[in-house]
Short mmCIF file of N, CA and C and ligand atoms in Angstrom, two decimals:
data_model
loop_
_atom_site.label_atom_id
_atom_site.label_comp_id
_atom_site.label_asym_id
_atom_site.label_seq_id
_atom_site.Cartn_x
_atom_site.Cartn_y
_atom_site.Cartn_z
N UNK T 7 1.21 -1.61 0.12
CA UNK T 7 -0.01 0.05 0.16
C UNK T 7 0.94 1.34 0.10
N UNK T 8 0.89 2.35 -0.88
CA UNK T 8 1.45 4.05 -0.67
C UNK T 8 0.63 4.27 0.97
N UNK T 9 2.02 5.27 0.77
CA UNK T 9 1.33 5.96 2.08
C UNK T 9 0.11 7.11 1.44
N UNK T 10 -0.11 7.78 2.46
CA UNK T 10 -1.68 8.61 2.17
C UNK T 10 -1.10 9.79 1.62
N UNK T 11 -1.76 10.53 1.02
CA UNK T 11 -1.10 11.79 0.13
C UNK T 11 -1.16 12.89 1.42
N UNK T 12 -1.34 12.98 2.28
CA UNK T 12 -0.49 13.89 3.37
C UNK T 12 0.64 13.25 4.23
N UNK T 13 0.65 12.13 4.25
CA UNK T 13 1.90 11.50 4.74
C UNK T 13 2.84 12.26 3.59
N UNK T 14 2.42 11.50 2.51
CA UNK T 14 3.56 11.98 0.98
C UNK T 14 4.23 13.32 1.32
N UNK T 15 3.20 14.27 1.22
CA UNK T 15 3.12 15.81 1.42
C UNK T 15 4.60 15.92 2.67
N UNK T 16 3.91 15.35 3.09
CA UNK T 16 4.44 15.65 4.86
C UNK T 16 6.24 15.41 4.42
N UNK T 17 6.41 13.94 3.81
CA UNK T 17 7.95 13.75 3.32
C UNK T 17 8.47 14.79 2.47
N UNK T 18 7.67 15.13 1.34
CA UNK T 18 8.36 16.27 0.77
C UNK T 18 8.61 17.51 0.99
N UNK T 19 7.90 17.77 2.06
CA UNK T 19 7.95 18.89 2.75
C UNK T 19 9.66 19.01 3.00
N UNK T 20 10.54 18.37 3.15
CA UNK T 20 11.62 17.97 3.48
C UNK T 20 12.28 18.84 2.43
N UNK T 21 12.34 18.69 0.92
CA UNK T 21 13.14 19.03 -0.02
C UNK T 21 13.11 20.54 0.02
N UNK T 22 13.68 21.42 0.21
CA UNK T 22 13.82 22.52 -0.71
C UNK T 22 13.77 23.05 -2.28
N UNK T 23 12.90 23.85 -2.51
CA UNK T 23 12.90 23.99 -3.77
C UNK T 23 12.71 25.17 -4.10
N UNK T 24 12.91 25.85 -5.32
CA UNK T 24 12.63 27.29 -5.96
C UNK T 24 10.95 27.24 -6.02
N UNK T 25 10.37 28.66 -6.44
CA UNK T 25 8.99 28.40 -6.80
C UNK T 25 9.31 28.71 -8.24
N UNK T 26 8.33 29.11 -9.04
CA UNK T 26 7.78 28.94 -10.12
C UNK T 26 6.57 29.54 -10.98
N UNK T 27 6.52 30.69 -11.53
CA UNK T 27 5.32 30.86 -11.70
C UNK T 27 5.13 30.18 -13.21
N UNK T 28 3.90 29.37 -13.73
CA UNK T 28 4.08 28.62 -15.08
C UNK T 28 3.17 29.46 -16.00
N UNK T 29 3.23 30.00 -16.90
CA UNK T 29 2.26 31.14 -17.26
C UNK T 29 2.16 30.42 -18.84
N UNK T 30 0.90 30.98 -19.22
CA UNK T 30 1.17 30.07 -20.79
C UNK T 30 -0.49 31.35 -20.90
N UNK T 31 -1.14 30.91 -22.37
CA UNK T 31 -2.30 31.90 -22.80
C UNK T 31 -3.69 31.31 -23.37
N UNK T 32 -4.78 31.07 -22.99
CA UNK T 32 -5.93 30.32 -23.79
C UNK T 32 -6.00 30.46 -25.19
N UNK T 33 -6.85 29.76 -25.78
CA UNK T 33 -6.85 30.10 -27.40
C UNK T 33 -7.17 31.20 -28.01
N UNK T 34 -7.92 31.64 -27.03
CA UNK T 34 -8.38 33.53 -27.17
C UNK T 34 -7.51 33.90 -26.57
N UNK T 35 -6.37 34.07 -26.64
CA UNK T 35 -5.30 35.14 -25.77
C UNK T 35 -5.39 35.46 -24.64
N UNK T 36 -6.36 35.31 -23.72
CA UNK T 36 -6.78 35.23 -21.76
C UNK T 36 -5.62 34.56 -21.55
N UNK T 37 -3.91 35.37 -20.36
CA UNK T 37 -3.13 34.79 -19.84
C UNK T 37 -3.83 33.56 -18.76
N UNK T 38 -3.26 32.83 -18.35
CA UNK T 38 -3.49 32.36 -17.32
C UNK T 38 -2.23 31.44 -16.25
N UNK T 39 -1.78 31.20 -15.31
CA UNK T 39 -0.60 30.88 -15.09
C UNK T 39 -0.81 29.93 -13.85
N UNK T 40 0.34 29.58 -12.86
CA UNK T 40 -0.26 28.96 -11.79
C UNK T 40 1.65 28.72 -10.96
N UNK T 41 1.42 28.68 -9.60
CA UNK T 41 2.23 28.93 -9.26
C UNK T 41 2.83 27.11 -8.58
N UNK T 42 3.95 27.04 -9.14
CA UNK T 42 4.86 25.74 -9.04
C UNK T 42 6.04 25.45 -8.36
N UNK T 43 6.26 24.36 -8.09
CA UNK T 43 8.13 24.18 -7.67
C UNK T 43 8.64 22.60 -8.23
N UNK T 44 6.82 21.87 -8.69
CA UNK T 44 7.45 20.87 -9.56
C UNK T 44 8.33 20.77 -10.87
N UNK T 45 9.29 21.39 -10.72
CA UNK T 45 10.11 21.52 -12.21
C UNK T 45 11.33 21.31 -11.87
N UNK T 46 11.83 20.86 -12.84
CA UNK T 46 12.59 20.15 -12.69
C UNK T 46 13.61 20.16 -14.30
N UNK T 47 15.09 20.78 -14.36
CA UNK T 47 16.05 20.71 -15.67
C UNK T 47 16.20 19.04 -16.34
N UNK T 48 15.71 18.74 -17.10
CA UNK T 48 15.51 17.54 -17.74
C UNK T 48 17.28 17.12 -18.09
N UNK T 49 17.68 17.98 -18.93
CA UNK T 49 18.68 17.43 -20.33
C UNK T 49 19.31 19.29 -20.67
N UNK T 50 20.71 19.11 -20.90
CA UNK T 50 21.27 20.60 -20.83
C UNK T 50 21.66 20.17 -22.54
N UNK T 51 21.61 19.18 -23.22
CA UNK T 51 21.88 19.45 -24.78
C UNK T 51 21.32 18.32 -25.61
N UNK T 52 19.89 18.59 -26.03
CA UNK T 52 19.22 19.89 -26.37
C UNK T 52 18.55 20.42 -24.61
N UNK T 53 18.37 21.88 -24.61
CA UNK T 53 18.41 22.25 -23.29
C UNK T 53 16.41 22.30 -22.46
N UNK T 54 16.34 20.68 -21.83
CA UNK T 54 14.67 21.00 -21.55
C UNK T 54 14.46 20.47 -20.31
N UNK T 55 13.44 21.25 -19.98
CA UNK T 55 13.28 21.31 -18.42
C UNK T 55 11.49 20.42 -18.12
N UNK T 56 11.50 19.72 -17.19
CA UNK T 56 9.97 19.80 -17.32
C UNK T 56 9.25 20.38 -16.09
N UNK T 57 7.92 20.45 -16.01
CA UNK T 57 6.70 21.01 -14.68
C UNK T 57 6.05 19.80 -14.87
N UNK T 58 5.63 19.65 -13.44
CA UNK T 58 4.21 18.67 -13.26
C UNK T 58 3.11 19.69 -13.08
N UNK T 59 2.38 19.23 -13.64
CA UNK T 59 0.90 20.01 -13.17
C UNK T 59 -0.37 19.43 -13.20
N UNK T 60 -0.94 19.70 -11.64
CA UNK T 60 -2.14 18.73 -11.35
C UNK T 60 -3.16 18.93 -12.54
N UNK T 61 -3.70 17.75 -12.60
CA UNK T 61 -4.82 17.38 -13.60
C UNK T 61 -6.25 18.09 -13.40
N UNK T 62 -6.44 18.97 -12.16
CA UNK T 62 -7.50 19.56 -11.97
C UNK T 62 -7.07 21.27 -11.82
N UNK T 63 -5.73 21.59 -12.30
CA UNK T 63 -5.40 23.02 -12.93
C UNK T 63 -6.27 23.59 -13.66
N UNK T 64 -6.40 24.72 -13.12
CA UNK T 64 -7.33 25.34 -14.78
C UNK T 64 -6.66 26.24 -15.85
N UNK T 65 -5.14 25.93 -15.58
CA UNK T 65 -3.73 26.65 -16.43
C UNK T 65 -3.50 25.48 -17.31
N UNK T 66 -3.74 24.38 -16.78
CA UNK T 66 -3.56 23.00 -17.98
C UNK T 66 -4.15 22.82 -19.15
N UNK T 67 -5.47 23.15 -19.03
CA UNK T 67 -6.34 23.06 -20.83
C UNK T 67 -5.41 24.17 -21.50
N UNK T 68 -5.50 25.53 -21.39
CA UNK T 68 -4.20 26.34 -21.82
C UNK T 68 -3.11 25.72 -22.68
N UNK T 69 -2.67 25.16 -21.18
CA UNK T 69 -0.79 24.85 -21.43
C UNK T 69 -0.93 23.78 -22.96
N UNK T 70 -1.91 22.63 -22.39
CA UNK T 70 -2.05 21.92 -23.04
C UNK T 70 -2.50 22.14 -24.90
N UNK T 71 -3.65 22.65 -24.96
CA UNK T 71 -3.76 23.52 -26.04
C UNK T 71 -2.64 24.15 -27.09
N UNK T 72 -1.69 25.48 -25.91
CA UNK T 72 -1.01 26.21 -26.81
C UNK T 72 0.46 25.65 -27.07
N UNK T 73 1.04 24.83 -26.20
CA UNK T 73 2.20 24.16 -26.61
C UNK T 73 3.46 24.92 -26.46
N UNK T 74 2.88 26.08 -25.29
CA UNK T 74 3.92 27.16 -25.38
C UNK T 74 3.59 27.77 -23.76
N UNK T 75 4.95 27.39 -23.05
CA UNK T 75 4.71 28.42 -21.96
C UNK T 75 6.38 28.59 -21.34
N UNK T 76 5.72 29.53 -20.04
CA UNK T 76 6.71 30.42 -19.79
C UNK T 76 7.33 29.65 -18.63
N UNK T 77 8.65 29.62 -17.82
CA UNK T 77 8.66 29.27 -16.31
C UNK T 77 9.44 30.43 -16.05
N UNK T 78 8.50 31.26 -14.66
CA UNK T 78 9.06 32.35 -14.41
C UNK T 78 9.77 32.34 -12.79
N UNK T 79 10.84 32.47 -13.14
CA UNK T 79 11.43 31.96 -11.74
C UNK T 79 11.52 32.78 -10.37
N UNK T 80 10.70 32.36 -9.54
CA UNK T 80 10.40 34.39 -8.63
C UNK T 80 11.66 34.44 -7.71
N UNK T 81 11.59 35.76 -7.16
CA UNK T 81 12.27 36.17 -6.14
C UNK T 81 12.04 36.06 -4.97
N UNK T 82 12.94 36.52 -4.16
CA UNK T 82 12.83 36.06 -2.39
C UNK T 82 11.29 37.03 -1.68
N UNK T 83 11.79 38.33 -2.54
CA UNK T 83 10.78 39.20 -1.62
C UNK T 83 9.61 39.24 -2.14
N UNK T 84 8.66 37.89 -2.79
CA UNK T 84 7.54 37.84 -3.72
C UNK T 84 6.44 37.13 -3.47
N UNK T 85 6.43 36.63 -2.50
CA UNK T 85 5.50 35.45 -1.67
C UNK T 85 4.11 36.03 -2.16
N UNK T 86 3.82 36.84 -1.91
CA UNK T 86 2.18 37.49 -2.80
C UNK T 86 1.92 37.46 -3.91
N UNK T 87 3.32 37.48 -5.11
CA UNK T 87 2.29 36.67 -6.01
C UNK T 87 2.34 35.39 -6.57
N UNK T 88 3.44 34.44 -5.65
CA UNK T 88 3.37 33.29 -5.34
C UNK T 88 2.10 32.77 -5.00
N UNK T 89 1.54 33.56 -3.50
CA UNK T 89 0.28 33.22 -2.94
C UNK T 89 -0.56 33.40 -4.03
N UNK T 90 -0.55 34.30 -4.99
CA UNK T 90 -1.40 35.10 -5.67
C UNK T 90 -1.92 33.75 -6.59
N UNK T 91 -0.59 33.02 -7.23
CA UNK T 91 -0.40 32.72 -8.77
C UNK T 91 -0.93 31.06 -7.94
N UNK T 92 -1.01 30.63 -6.82
CA UNK T 92 -1.35 29.75 -6.03
C UNK T 92 -2.95 29.02 -5.77
N UNK T 93 -3.89 30.90 -6.34
CA UNK T 93 -5.13 30.41 -5.67
C UNK T 93 -5.54 30.09 -7.15
N UNK T 94 -7.16 30.38 -6.98
CA UNK T 94 -7.89 30.24 -8.22
C UNK T 94 -8.95 31.62 -8.61
N UNK T 95 -8.41 32.13 -8.04
CA UNK T 95 -8.48 33.79 -8.60
C UNK T 95 -8.32 34.00 -10.14
N UNK T 96 -9.36 34.92 -10.52
CA UNK T 96 -9.63 34.93 -11.68
C UNK T 96 -8.95 36.03 -12.66
N UNK T 97 -8.48 37.05 -11.77
CA UNK T 97 -7.98 38.35 -12.65
C UNK T 97 -6.76 37.95 -12.11
N UNK T 98 -5.49 36.95 -11.85
CA UNK T 98 -4.16 36.61 -11.42
C UNK T 98 -3.24 38.22 -12.03
N UNK T 99 -3.14 38.16 -13.26
CA UNK T 99 -2.64 39.00 -14.43
C UNK T 99 -2.79 40.51 -14.19
N UNK T 100 -3.81 40.68 -13.30
CA UNK T 100 -4.29 42.15 -12.90
C UNK T 100 -3.25 42.99 -12.25
N UNK T 101 -2.54 41.95 -11.53
CA UNK T 101 -1.71 42.39 -10.38
C UNK T 101 -0.27 41.95 -10.28
N UNK T 102 -0.20 41.58 -11.70
CA UNK T 102 1.63 42.07 -11.98
C UNK T 102 2.43 42.04 -13.45
N UNK T 103 3.72 42.71 -13.32
CA UNK T 103 3.76 42.87 -14.36
C UNK T 103 4.13 41.86 -15.68
N UNK T 104 3.67 42.40 -16.41
CA UNK T 104 3.88 41.17 -17.53
C UNK T 104 4.17 41.85 -19.26
N UNK T 105 5.16 41.41 -19.93
CA UNK T 105 4.67 41.14 -21.22
C UNK T 105 5.31 40.18 -21.79
N UNK T 106 4.41 40.40 -23.26
CA UNK T 106 4.29 39.07 -23.83
C UNK T 106 5.68 38.50 -24.34
N UNK T 107 5.68 38.21 -24.10
CA UNK T 107 7.99 36.90 -24.78
C UNK T 107 7.31 36.34 -26.05
N UNK T 108 8.39 35.24 -26.97
CA UNK T 108 8.11 35.15 -27.64
C UNK T 108 6.89 34.25 -27.75
N UNK T 109 6.12 33.89 -28.94
CA UNK T 109 5.00 33.88 -29.41
C UNK T 109 3.59 33.94 -27.68
N UNK T 110 3.74 35.43 -27.67
CA UNK T 110 2.84 36.03 -26.61
C UNK T 110 2.77 35.80 -25.23
N UNK T 111 3.73 34.56 -25.34
CA UNK T 111 3.58 34.21 -23.36
C UNK T 111 3.95 34.64 -22.64
N UNK T 112 3.08 35.03 -21.06
CA UNK T 112 3.32 36.13 -20.34
C UNK T 112 4.43 35.84 -19.80
N UNK T 113 5.65 36.46 -19.65
CA UNK T 113 6.98 36.73 -18.93
C UNK T 113 6.85 38.00 -18.13
N UNK T 114 6.73 37.74 -16.41
CA UNK T 114 6.78 38.43 -15.39
C UNK T 114 7.79 39.27 -15.20
N UNK T 115 7.76 40.13 -15.13
CA UNK T 115 9.32 41.09 -14.81
C UNK T 115 8.98 41.25 -13.51
N UNK T 116 8.15 41.72 -12.69
CA UNK T 116 8.03 42.02 -11.39
C UNK T 116 7.96 40.82 -10.69
N UNK T 117 9.20 40.59 -10.17
CA UNK T 117 9.12 39.00 -9.29
C UNK T 117 9.81 38.26 -9.28
N UNK T 118 10.17 38.29 -10.84
CA UNK T 118 10.94 37.20 -11.55
C UNK T 118 12.41 37.42 -11.73
N UNK T 119 13.17 36.49 -11.54
CA UNK T 119 14.82 36.75 -11.48
C UNK T 119 14.91 36.35 -12.37
N UNK T 120 14.14 35.40 -13.32
CA UNK T 120 14.96 34.85 -14.56
C UNK T 120 13.89 34.00 -15.15
N UNK T 121 13.73 33.63 -16.61
CA UNK T 121 12.68 33.16 -16.85
C UNK T 121 13.00 32.16 -18.29
N UNK T 122 12.33 31.19 -18.35
CA UNK T 122 12.25 30.08 -19.59
C UNK T 122 11.52 29.98 -20.50
N UNK T 123 11.91 30.51 -21.70
CA UNK T 123 10.53 30.46 -22.48
C UNK T 123 9.94 28.98 -23.53
N UNK T 124 9.20 28.51 -23.29
CA UNK T 124 9.64 27.07 -23.75
C UNK T 124 8.15 26.21 -24.78
N UNK T 125 8.75 25.60 -25.55
CA UNK T 125 7.93 24.81 -26.48
C UNK T 125 7.72 23.44 -26.25
N UNK T 126 6.35 22.99 -26.01
CA UNK T 126 6.19 21.60 -25.17
C UNK T 126 6.83 20.29 -26.36
N UNK T 127 7.25 19.48 -25.17
CA UNK T 127 7.83 18.34 -26.35
C UNK T 127 6.89 17.39 -26.13
N UNK T 128 6.52 16.92 -24.87
CA UNK T 128 5.66 15.75 -24.55
C UNK T 128 5.14 16.75 -22.78
N UNK T 129 3.26 15.44 -23.37
CA UNK T 129 2.85 15.44 -21.78
C UNK T 129 2.29 14.02 -21.70
N UNK T 130 2.73 13.93 -20.80
CA UNK T 130 1.92 12.67 -19.46
C UNK T 130 1.61 12.45 -18.79
N UNK T 131 0.67 11.60 -18.50
CA UNK T 131 0.16 11.77 -17.34
C UNK T 131 0.37 10.80 -16.30
N UNK T 132 1.02 11.00 -15.29
CA UNK T 132 1.01 10.27 -14.62
C UNK T 132 0.64 10.71 -12.90
N UNK T 133 -0.49 9.57 -12.26
CA UNK T 133 -1.10 10.16 -11.45
C UNK T 133 -2.10 10.65 -11.49
N UNK T 134 -2.24 11.87 -10.48
CA UNK T 134 -3.03 13.12 -11.11
C UNK T 134 -2.63 13.71 -11.25
N UNK T 135 -1.37 13.87 -12.05
CA UNK T 135 -0.35 15.04 -12.62
C UNK T 135 -0.04 15.11 -13.87
N UNK T 136 0.29 15.66 -14.76
CA UNK T 136 1.08 15.77 -15.80
C UNK T 136 2.14 16.04 -16.28
N UNK T 137 2.88 15.25 -16.59
CA UNK T 137 4.18 15.69 -16.96
C UNK T 137 4.60 16.48 -18.27
N UNK T 138 4.76 17.86 -18.19
CA UNK T 138 5.58 18.30 -19.64
C UNK T 138 6.17 18.60 -19.48
N UNK T 139 7.08 18.32 -20.65
CA UNK T 139 8.67 18.12 -21.10
C UNK T 139 8.44 19.77 -22.25
N UNK T 140 8.98 20.58 -22.06
CA UNK T 140 9.48 21.56 -22.70
C UNK T 140 11.11 21.64 -23.10
N UNK T 141 11.14 22.22 -24.64
CA UNK T 141 12.28 22.61 -25.12
C UNK T 141 12.36 24.26 -24.69
N UNK T 142 13.65 24.49 -23.98
CA UNK T 142 13.97 25.79 -23.74
C UNK T 142 14.65 26.78 -25.26
N UNK T 143 13.64 27.36 -25.10
CA UNK T 143 13.87 28.35 -26.88
C UNK T 143 14.46 30.03 -26.98
N UNK T 144 14.45 30.35 -25.36
CA UNK T 144 15.08 31.34 -24.87
C UNK T 144 14.67 31.82 -23.22
N UNK T 145 14.95 32.82 -22.88
CA UNK T 145 15.19 32.83 -21.70
C UNK T 145 16.42 33.92 -21.09
N UNK T 146 16.53 34.04 -19.67
CA UNK T 146 17.43 34.78 -19.05
C UNK T 146 17.56 34.58 -17.75
N UNK T 147 19.09 34.55 -17.52
CA UNK T 147 19.32 33.45 -16.35
C UNK T 147 19.23 34.92 -15.32
N UNK T 148 19.59 34.82 -13.49
CA UNK T 148 19.31 35.31 -13.17
C UNK T 148 20.60 36.32 -12.82
N UNK T 149 21.14 37.90 -12.21
CA UNK T 149 21.87 38.79 -11.81
C UNK T 149 22.34 37.93 -10.87
N UNK T 150 23.89 38.60 -10.19
CA UNK T 150 24.51 38.32 -9.42
C UNK T 150 23.65 38.27 -7.94
N UNK T 151 23.40 39.81 -8.17
CA UNK T 151 22.57 39.84 -6.56
C UNK T 151 21.31 39.11 -6.35
N UNK T 152 20.76 38.37 -7.76
CA UNK T 152 19.31 37.84 -7.38
C UNK T 152 19.30 36.98 -6.19
N UNK T 153 18.15 36.83 -5.45
CA UNK T 153 17.92 35.69 -5.06
C UNK T 153 16.38 35.11 -5.04
N UNK T 154 16.12 34.00 -4.88
CA UNK T 154 15.62 32.81 -4.93
C UNK T 154 14.26 33.12 -3.88
N UNK T 155 13.06 32.89 -4.17
CA UNK T 155 12.30 32.42 -2.97
C UNK T 155 12.68 31.02 -2.87
N UNK T 156 12.29 30.55 -1.61
CA UNK T 156 12.53 28.50 -1.74
C UNK T 156 11.04 28.65 -0.87
N UNK T 157 10.79 27.63 -0.86
CA UNK T 157 9.50 26.77 -0.41
C UNK T 157 10.33 25.65 0.57
N UNK T 158 10.00 25.09 2.01
CA UNK T 158 10.56 24.48 2.94
C UNK T 158 9.33 24.05 3.54
N UNK T 159 8.95 23.19 4.02
CA UNK T 159 8.09 22.65 5.19
C UNK T 159 6.48 23.28 4.90
N UNK T 160 6.53 23.30 3.44
CA UNK T 160 4.64 23.88 3.46
C UNK T 160 4.95 25.50 3.88
N UNK T 161 5.73 26.39 3.76
CA UNK T 161 6.36 27.72 3.59
C UNK T 161 6.88 28.35 2.81
N UNK T 162 6.79 29.60 2.55
CA UNK T 162 8.13 30.28 2.24
C UNK T 162 9.59 30.69 2.92
N UNK T 163 10.63 30.88 2.41
CA UNK T 163 11.97 31.44 3.18
C UNK T 163 12.89 31.65 2.47
N UNK T 164 13.60 32.55 2.37
CA UNK T 164 14.90 33.23 1.44
C UNK T 164 15.99 31.73 1.24
N UNK T 165 16.62 32.05 0.08
CA UNK T 165 17.24 31.33 0.28
C UNK T 165 18.51 32.12 0.39
N UNK T 166 19.79 31.11 1.44
CA UNK T 166 20.61 31.66 1.55
C UNK T 166 21.84 32.31 0.89
N UNK T 167 22.35 33.48 0.78
CA UNK T 167 23.42 33.57 0.28
C UNK T 167 24.47 32.67 -0.41
N UNK T 168 24.60 32.69 -1.39
CA UNK T 168 26.27 31.86 -2.09
C UNK T 168 27.15 31.91 -0.68
N UNK T 169 27.37 33.11 -0.82
CA UNK T 169 28.34 33.06 0.32
C UNK T 169 28.01 32.65 2.22
N UNK T 170 27.22 32.10 1.84
CA UNK T 170 26.62 31.75 3.52
C UNK T 170 26.91 30.21 3.31
N UNK T 171 26.84 29.96 2.15
CA UNK T 171 26.92 28.33 1.87
C UNK T 171 27.81 27.77 2.26
C1 LIG F 228 4.51 26.49 -3.37
C2 LIG F 228 3.61 25.62 -4.05
C3 LIG F 228 3.83 25.09 -5.20
C4 LIG F 228 3.03 24.42 -6.19
N1 LIG F 228 3.18 23.39 -7.00
C5 LIG F 228 2.94 23.22 -7.54
C6 LIG F 228 3.33 21.97 -9.18
O1 LIG F 228 4.46 22.38 -8.99
N2 LIG F 228 2.31 21.63 -9.95
C7 LIG F 228 0.84 22.02 -9.66
O2 LIG F 228 0.13 21.70 -10.56
N3 LIG F 228 0.28 22.59 -8.62
C8 LIG F 228 0.97 23.30 -7.65
N4 LIG F 228 0.67 23.85 -6.58
C9 LIG F 228 -0.69 24.55 -6.32
C10 LIG F 228 -1.03 25.40 -7.46
O3 LIG F 228 -0.44 26.65 -7.63
C11 LIG F 228 -2.18 25.89 -6.89
O4 LIG F 228 -3.56 24.61 -7.25
C12 LIG F 228 -3.14 27.27 -8.34
O5 LIG F 228 -4.78 26.96 -7.63
C13 LIG F 228 -3.37 26.28 -10.13
O6 LIG F 228 -3.91 27.21 -10.36
P1 LIG F 228 -5.09 27.55 -12.11
O7 LIG F 228 -6.43 26.17 -11.45
O8 LIG F 228 -5.21 28.30 -12.29
O9 LIG F 228 -4.31 26.61 -12.55
C14 LIG F 228 1.72 24.60 -5.69
C15 LIG F 228 1.20 25.78 -4.90
C16 LIG F 228 2.44 25.80 -4.14
C17 LIG F 228 1.97 27.16 -2.82
#
């Protein structure tokens, strides 16, 4: 027998992650997005990452239809935006500064320290999530002084500065 959902989430809470807001567009151009931490680098050459999206996510149908998405890696002092995009609010994009990236998909400037613009390669249903792999076709890296927000033990915290490691 597998452990319960709660026990599983408790176990995984031991693993600190960054937080990324994944954005995409509805077929009619409406922006959609959600807060994620199930984001992983898969391959360096070619550059491929993956994101795991809940099958109940309201962003997922747009992501699946558009086959383009942006992974916006969030800054340490922007917990509020992470919380907003972890909600079911209809007007998430009314509260953040964004510009259309390649293919028009929203790139968040406020609150993001880096982003990766992706073309979907594969979608694989595993349990209650869909694993979406994306070829990274554009993006930018964080500046020297930028620090990411960290999710750990079901709460947000700041990353230690590299000097403190
Ligand atoms: C720190 C954090 C990380 C999360 N990571 C994921 C994730 O990797 N995949 C996912 O589908 N949902 C994740 N969620 C939950 C979604 O953000 C949440 O279900 C959201 O309401 C989905 O929005 P949508 O239905 O508008 O797409 C996470 C939530 C938090 C607070």
